[in-house]
Amino acid sequence: MDIKKLKVKPGSNVKLVDRDADDSYGYTKEQAEQELQKQQARLTDLQELLYAERKHSLLVILQAMDAGGKDGTIRHVMSGVNPQSCHVTSFKAPTAEELGHDFLWRVHKAVPIKGNIGIFNRSHYEDVLVVRVHNLVPKSLWSKRYDHINNFERVLAENSSMKILKFFLHISKDEQKKRLLERLRDPRKVWKANPGDIEERKYWNDYMRAYEDALSKCSTEVAPWYVIPADKKWFRNMVVSEIIVEALESLHMKYPKPIFDPSKIVIK
Ligand code: AMP
Ligand code: MG
């Protein structure tokens, strides 16, 4: 898959209606599942290298509408990853303490250390999404956050050698309805159902506008956004894993050389 097609070109204007959430670029389910397996194996090796070298870290940011597939993506794409050097942070509505700080305070504390993979299930982007849609802070505050976010992400990339990948899992409104209904009707899924999600769905168009702005204003060379067609879970999993693998390969990591001569060591 030519993943450049899914990258938001820095400075471009994203229109989500122009992007088909159901697209699979000619791939069949079987092909995509095979490809995913290949990428999972490569990711296992690349993670080991990342940890051994400890020069870079990887931050994967996942954003989506409710039932958009953030949890499923983590489960499938990361299934070959060693949990010892990988950490998932789920960002919920901020606590009173978090609200007493700037919006990036809780986020900065959660970014991965060199050698590690960090996954954000929601992120600082909620502060220009749900916060904007529901006017949780005045426009004069949230409208400055796009610049704050770009500056913050540049610090992470340039000062901490962090590879940052941001995925918007793009589902259609119909697919969301299908998945929300499935949650309500399947006894094994009903624990995930949240009447608040049905309420939130009424703001779909406002969310799309907020997403378009976040994607357009905050896709940069050091922290690009990818819009992932996500109605087909198997396609979503394949491309997210491909993008992660390609990003790690672009780092040209090497196992560190030992500071001693292993051939001179004798074990009796
Ligand atoms: P879930 O991911 O389904 O567990 O839901 C987490 C909830 O936290 C979502 O409704 C988010 O919109 C909400 N949330 C996350 N970050 C923020 C934030 N910065 N401000 C307000 N709500 C947030
Ligand atoms: Mg939810």
Short mmCIF file of C-alpha atoms and ligand atoms in Angstrom, two decimals:
data_model
loop_
_atom_site.label_atom_id
_atom_site.label_comp_id
_atom_site.label_asym_id
_atom_site.label_seq_id
_atom_site.Cartn_x
_atom_site.Cartn_y
_atom_site.Cartn_z
CA MET A 1 0.00 0.00 0.00
CA ASP A 2 1.32 3.45 -0.92
CA ILE A 3 0.95 5.02 2.51
CA LYS A 4 1.74 8.50 1.20
CA LYS A 5 -1.84 8.56 -0.09
CA LEU A 6 -3.11 8.55 3.50
CA LYS A 7 -0.72 11.17 4.87
CA VAL A 8 -2.05 14.67 5.37
CA LYS A 9 0.37 16.89 3.45
CA PRO A 10 1.56 19.64 5.78
CA GLY A 11 -0.27 22.86 4.95
CA SER A 12 -3.08 21.14 3.04
CA ASN A 13 -6.78 21.50 3.75
CA VAL A 14 -8.49 18.27 4.74
CA LYS A 15 -12.08 17.69 3.65
CA LEU A 16 -13.30 14.49 5.26
CA VAL A 17 -16.30 14.06 2.93
CA ASP A 18 -13.78 13.63 0.11
CA ARG A 19 -12.18 10.68 1.89
CA ASP A 20 -14.03 7.38 1.66
CA ALA A 21 -14.06 5.69 5.09
CA ASP A 22 -14.88 2.38 3.42
CA ASP A 23 -11.97 2.37 0.93
CA SER A 24 -9.57 -0.56 0.91
CA TYR A 25 -7.48 0.44 -2.12
CA GLY A 26 -8.15 -2.84 -3.92
CA TYR A 27 -7.00 -5.07 -1.06
CA THR A 28 -9.01 -8.13 -0.09
CA LYS A 29 -9.48 -9.20 3.50
CA GLU A 30 -7.21 -12.22 3.01
CA GLN A 31 -4.40 -10.13 1.51
CA ALA A 32 -4.67 -7.57 4.29
CA GLU A 33 -4.59 -10.19 7.03
CA GLN A 34 -1.48 -11.79 5.54
CA GLU A 35 0.19 -8.42 5.23
CA LEU A 36 -0.68 -7.61 8.86
CA GLN A 37 1.02 -10.80 10.03
CA LYS A 38 4.16 -9.86 8.12
CA GLN A 39 4.19 -6.38 9.63
CA GLN A 40 3.59 -7.72 13.15
CA ALA A 41 6.71 -9.88 12.84
CA ARG A 42 8.78 -6.95 11.57
CA LEU A 43 7.47 -4.77 14.37
CA THR A 44 8.61 -7.33 16.95
CA ASP A 45 12.18 -7.08 15.60
CA LEU A 46 12.10 -3.31 15.23
CA GLN A 47 10.89 -2.84 18.79
CA GLU A 48 13.80 -4.89 20.07
CA LEU A 49 16.17 -2.71 18.07
CA LEU A 50 14.51 0.46 19.35
CA TYR A 51 14.98 -0.75 22.91
CA ALA A 52 18.57 -1.91 22.35
CA GLU A 53 19.68 1.29 20.68
CA ARG A 54 17.78 3.68 22.99
CA LYS A 55 18.31 6.66 20.73
CA HIS A 56 14.69 7.17 19.72
CA SER A 57 11.23 6.60 21.04
CA LEU A 58 7.98 6.08 19.16
CA LEU A 59 4.73 7.85 19.97
CA VAL A 60 1.56 6.59 18.30
CA ILE A 61 -1.47 8.85 18.71
CA LEU A 62 -4.92 7.41 18.00
CA GLN A 63 -7.98 9.58 17.58
CA ALA A 64 -11.42 8.60 16.35
CA MET A 65 -15.11 9.11 16.92
CA ASP A 66 -16.72 6.78 19.48
CA ALA A 67 -16.58 3.15 18.28
CA GLY A 68 -13.98 4.23 15.72
CA GLY A 69 -11.68 1.32 16.55
CA LYS A 70 -8.92 2.74 18.73
CA ASP A 71 -8.93 -0.23 21.12
CA GLY A 72 -9.13 -2.80 18.31
CA THR A 73 -6.22 -1.14 16.50
CA ILE A 74 -4.05 -1.33 19.60
CA ARG A 75 -4.99 -4.97 20.18
CA HIS A 76 -4.26 -6.11 16.63
CA VAL A 77 -1.36 -3.95 15.54
CA MET A 78 0.55 -4.25 18.80
CA SER A 79 -0.04 -7.96 19.38
CA GLY A 80 3.61 -8.81 18.72
CA VAL A 81 4.98 -6.02 20.88
CA ASN A 82 6.82 -6.69 24.13
CA PRO A 83 4.80 -5.04 26.93
CA GLN A 84 8.01 -4.34 28.88
CA SER A 85 8.89 -1.36 26.74
CA CYS A 86 5.46 -0.29 25.53
CA HIS A 87 2.95 1.80 27.42
CA VAL A 88 -0.64 2.74 26.55
CA THR A 89 -2.18 5.89 28.01
CA SER A 90 -5.92 6.48 27.70
CA PHE A 91 -6.88 10.10 28.12
CA LYS A 92 -10.25 10.63 29.77
CA ALA A 93 -12.01 13.81 30.85
CA PRO A 94 -9.40 15.73 32.87
CA THR A 95 -9.36 15.53 36.68
CA ALA A 96 -9.57 18.64 38.82
CA GLU A 97 -5.80 18.54 39.24
CA GLU A 98 -5.23 18.22 35.49
CA LEU A 99 -7.62 21.10 34.85
CA GLY A 100 -5.57 23.18 37.27
CA HIS A 101 -2.62 22.97 34.85
CA ASP A 102 -2.09 23.80 31.18
CA PHE A 103 -3.64 21.23 28.79
CA LEU A 104 -0.27 19.68 27.91
CA TRP A 105 0.81 18.96 31.48
CA ARG A 106 -0.74 15.52 31.73
CA VAL A 107 0.33 14.68 28.20
CA HIS A 108 3.99 15.56 28.58
CA LYS A 109 4.25 13.28 31.61
CA ALA A 110 2.99 10.34 29.53
CA VAL A 111 5.34 10.54 26.52
CA PRO A 112 7.69 7.56 26.03
CA ILE A 113 11.28 7.50 27.21
CA LYS A 114 13.99 6.70 24.62
CA GLY A 115 13.85 3.02 23.67
CA ASN A 116 10.12 2.77 24.37
CA ILE A 117 6.86 2.85 22.46
CA GLY A 118 4.07 5.04 23.80
CA ILE A 119 0.51 4.76 22.57
CA PHE A 120 -2.05 7.46 23.22
CA ASN A 121 -5.67 6.32 23.17
CA ARG A 122 -7.04 9.85 22.72
CA SER A 123 -4.62 12.65 23.39
CA HIS A 124 -4.04 16.40 23.64
CA TYR A 125 -6.13 16.64 20.46
CA GLU A 126 -9.25 16.22 22.63
CA ASP A 127 -8.43 19.76 23.77
CA VAL A 128 -9.29 21.03 20.27
CA LEU A 129 -12.05 18.47 19.61
CA VAL A 130 -14.50 17.73 22.45
CA VAL A 131 -13.42 20.94 24.15
CA ARG A 132 -14.18 22.97 21.02
CA VAL A 133 -17.43 21.18 20.16
CA HIS A 134 -18.82 21.72 23.67
CA ASN A 135 -17.25 25.11 24.38
CA LEU A 136 -15.52 23.77 27.47
CA VAL A 137 -13.09 26.69 27.30
CA PRO A 138 -13.49 29.98 25.42
CA LYS A 139 -12.51 30.10 21.74
CA SER A 140 -9.74 32.57 22.59
CA LEU A 141 -8.04 29.71 24.47
CA TRP A 142 -8.63 26.68 22.26
CA SER A 143 -7.88 28.52 19.02
CA LYS A 144 -4.28 29.08 20.18
CA ARG A 145 -3.81 25.41 20.97
CA TYR A 146 -3.03 24.35 17.39
CA ASP A 147 0.18 26.39 17.57
CA HIS A 148 0.88 25.18 21.10
CA ILE A 149 0.49 21.58 19.93
CA ASN A 150 2.77 22.05 16.92
CA ASN A 151 5.44 23.62 19.11
CA PHE A 152 5.12 20.88 21.72
CA GLU A 153 5.39 18.09 19.17
CA ARG A 154 8.42 19.77 17.60
CA VAL A 155 10.17 19.81 20.98
CA LEU A 156 9.52 16.09 21.40
CA ALA A 157 10.76 15.26 17.91
CA GLU A 158 13.79 17.53 17.81
CA ASN A 159 14.90 17.48 21.41
CA SER A 160 14.10 13.91 22.26
CA SER A 161 14.40 12.09 18.89
CA MET A 162 10.81 10.97 19.17
CA LYS A 163 9.11 9.56 16.11
CA ILE A 164 5.52 10.76 16.22
CA LEU A 165 2.72 9.19 14.18
CA LYS A 166 -0.86 10.39 14.42
CA PHE A 167 -3.77 8.34 13.15
CA PHE A 168 -7.31 9.52 12.65
CA LEU A 169 -9.40 6.38 12.28
CA HIS A 170 -12.02 7.62 9.87
CA ILE A 171 -15.37 5.80 10.10
CA SER A 172 -18.61 6.78 8.40
CA LYS A 173 -21.65 7.84 10.38
CA ASP A 174 -23.48 4.68 9.21
CA GLU A 175 -20.65 2.45 10.38
CA GLN A 176 -20.70 4.15 13.79
CA LYS A 177 -24.44 3.47 14.07
CA LYS A 178 -23.84 -0.19 13.21
CA ARG A 179 -21.12 -0.54 15.83
CA LEU A 180 -23.03 1.31 18.56
CA LEU A 181 -26.05 -0.94 17.95
CA GLU A 182 -23.82 -4.01 18.04
CA ARG A 183 -22.54 -2.93 21.44
CA LEU A 184 -26.08 -2.56 22.75
CA ARG A 185 -27.18 -5.97 21.46
CA ASP A 186 -24.19 -8.20 22.04
CA PRO A 187 -23.98 -9.36 25.68
CA ARG A 188 -20.18 -9.50 25.38
CA LYS A 189 -19.98 -5.95 24.11
CA VAL A 190 -22.66 -4.18 26.10
CA TRP A 191 -20.15 -3.26 28.82
CA LYS A 192 -18.60 -0.92 26.26
CA ALA A 193 -21.91 0.77 25.44
CA ASN A 194 -22.29 4.28 26.76
CA PRO A 195 -25.53 6.25 26.34
CA GLY A 196 -23.30 9.34 26.23
CA ASP A 197 -21.94 8.13 22.87
CA ILE A 198 -25.47 8.27 21.37
CA GLU A 199 -25.78 11.82 22.66
CA GLU A 200 -22.36 12.74 21.25
CA ARG A 201 -23.34 11.39 17.83
CA LYS A 202 -25.74 14.33 17.47
CA TYR A 203 -22.69 16.56 17.19
CA TRP A 204 -21.20 14.52 14.33
CA ASN A 205 -20.90 17.48 11.91
CA ASP A 206 -19.32 19.71 14.54
CA TYR A 207 -16.79 16.97 15.28
CA MET A 208 -15.99 16.56 11.59
CA ARG A 209 -15.28 20.29 11.35
CA ALA A 210 -13.11 20.18 14.46
CA TYR A 211 -11.23 17.14 13.12
CA GLU A 212 -10.69 18.81 9.76
CA ASP A 213 -9.10 21.79 11.46
CA ALA A 214 -6.89 19.66 13.72
CA LEU A 215 -5.75 17.53 10.77
CA SER A 216 -5.13 20.54 8.54
CA LYS A 217 -3.38 22.75 11.08
CA CYS A 218 -1.34 20.11 12.90
CA SER A 219 0.06 17.78 10.25
CA THR A 220 3.76 18.57 10.17
CA GLU A 221 6.86 16.84 8.80
CA VAL A 222 7.94 15.86 12.32
CA ALA A 223 4.48 14.76 13.42
CA PRO A 224 2.28 13.89 10.44
CA TRP A 225 -1.40 12.98 10.55
CA TYR A 226 -2.70 9.99 8.62
CA VAL A 227 -6.39 9.65 7.77
CA ILE A 228 -7.07 5.92 7.90
CA PRO A 229 -10.16 4.55 6.13
CA ALA A 230 -11.46 2.54 9.09
CA ASP A 231 -14.88 1.12 8.21
CA LYS A 232 -13.06 -2.11 7.31
CA LYS A 233 -11.17 -3.16 10.41
CA TRP A 234 -8.79 -5.43 8.50
CA PHE A 235 -7.74 -2.62 6.18
CA ARG A 236 -7.27 -0.24 9.10
CA ASN A 237 -5.05 -2.74 10.92
CA MET A 238 -2.93 -3.42 7.85
CA VAL A 239 -2.18 0.20 7.01
CA VAL A 240 -1.56 1.35 10.56
CA SER A 241 0.95 -1.48 11.01
CA GLU A 242 2.61 -0.65 7.68
CA ILE A 243 2.99 3.01 8.58
CA ILE A 244 4.51 2.18 11.97
CA VAL A 245 6.95 -0.32 10.48
CA GLU A 246 8.00 2.07 7.73
CA ALA A 247 8.57 4.87 10.24
CA LEU A 248 10.76 2.69 12.44
CA GLU A 249 12.72 1.45 9.43
CA SER A 250 13.38 5.04 8.38
CA LEU A 251 15.37 5.48 11.61
CA HIS A 252 18.06 3.05 10.33
CA MET A 253 18.63 1.78 13.85
CA LYS A 254 21.59 -0.42 14.72
CA TYR A 255 22.34 -2.71 17.62
CA PRO A 256 24.93 -0.97 19.81
CA LYS A 257 28.46 -2.38 19.74
CA PRO A 258 29.64 -3.81 23.07
CA ILE A 259 32.19 -1.68 24.95
CA PHE A 260 34.20 -4.85 25.66
CA ASP A 261 35.60 -7.53 23.37
CA PRO A 262 33.23 -10.50 23.67
CA SER A 263 35.81 -12.85 22.10
CA LYS A 264 38.17 -12.19 25.02
CA ILE A 265 35.67 -13.25 27.64
CA VAL A 266 36.07 -16.79 28.88
CA ILE A 267 33.36 -18.47 30.87
CA LYS A 268 34.64 -21.34 32.99
P1 AMP B 1 -13.49 6.68 26.30
O1 AMP B 1 -12.30 6.89 25.40
O2 AMP B 1 -14.67 6.09 25.60
O3 AMP B 1 -13.15 5.98 27.56
O4 AMP B 1 -14.00 8.13 26.73
C1 AMP B 1 -13.17 9.09 27.27
C2 AMP B 1 -13.92 10.39 27.30
O5 AMP B 1 -13.06 11.40 27.82
C3 AMP B 1 -14.39 10.85 25.94
O6 AMP B 1 -15.73 11.20 25.97
C4 AMP B 1 -13.53 12.08 25.68
O7 AMP B 1 -14.17 13.03 24.88
C5 AMP B 1 -13.25 12.57 27.09
N1 AMP B 1 -12.06 13.41 27.14
C6 AMP B 1 -10.79 13.05 26.85
N2 AMP B 1 -9.97 14.13 26.92
C7 AMP B 1 -10.74 15.18 27.27
C8 AMP B 1 -10.48 16.55 27.51
N3 AMP B 1 -9.25 17.07 27.40
N4 AMP B 1 -11.52 17.33 27.86
C9 AMP B 1 -12.76 16.83 27.97
N5 AMP B 1 -13.08 15.54 27.77
C10 AMP B 1 -12.08 14.72 27.41
MG MG B 2 -16.39 6.05 24.41
#
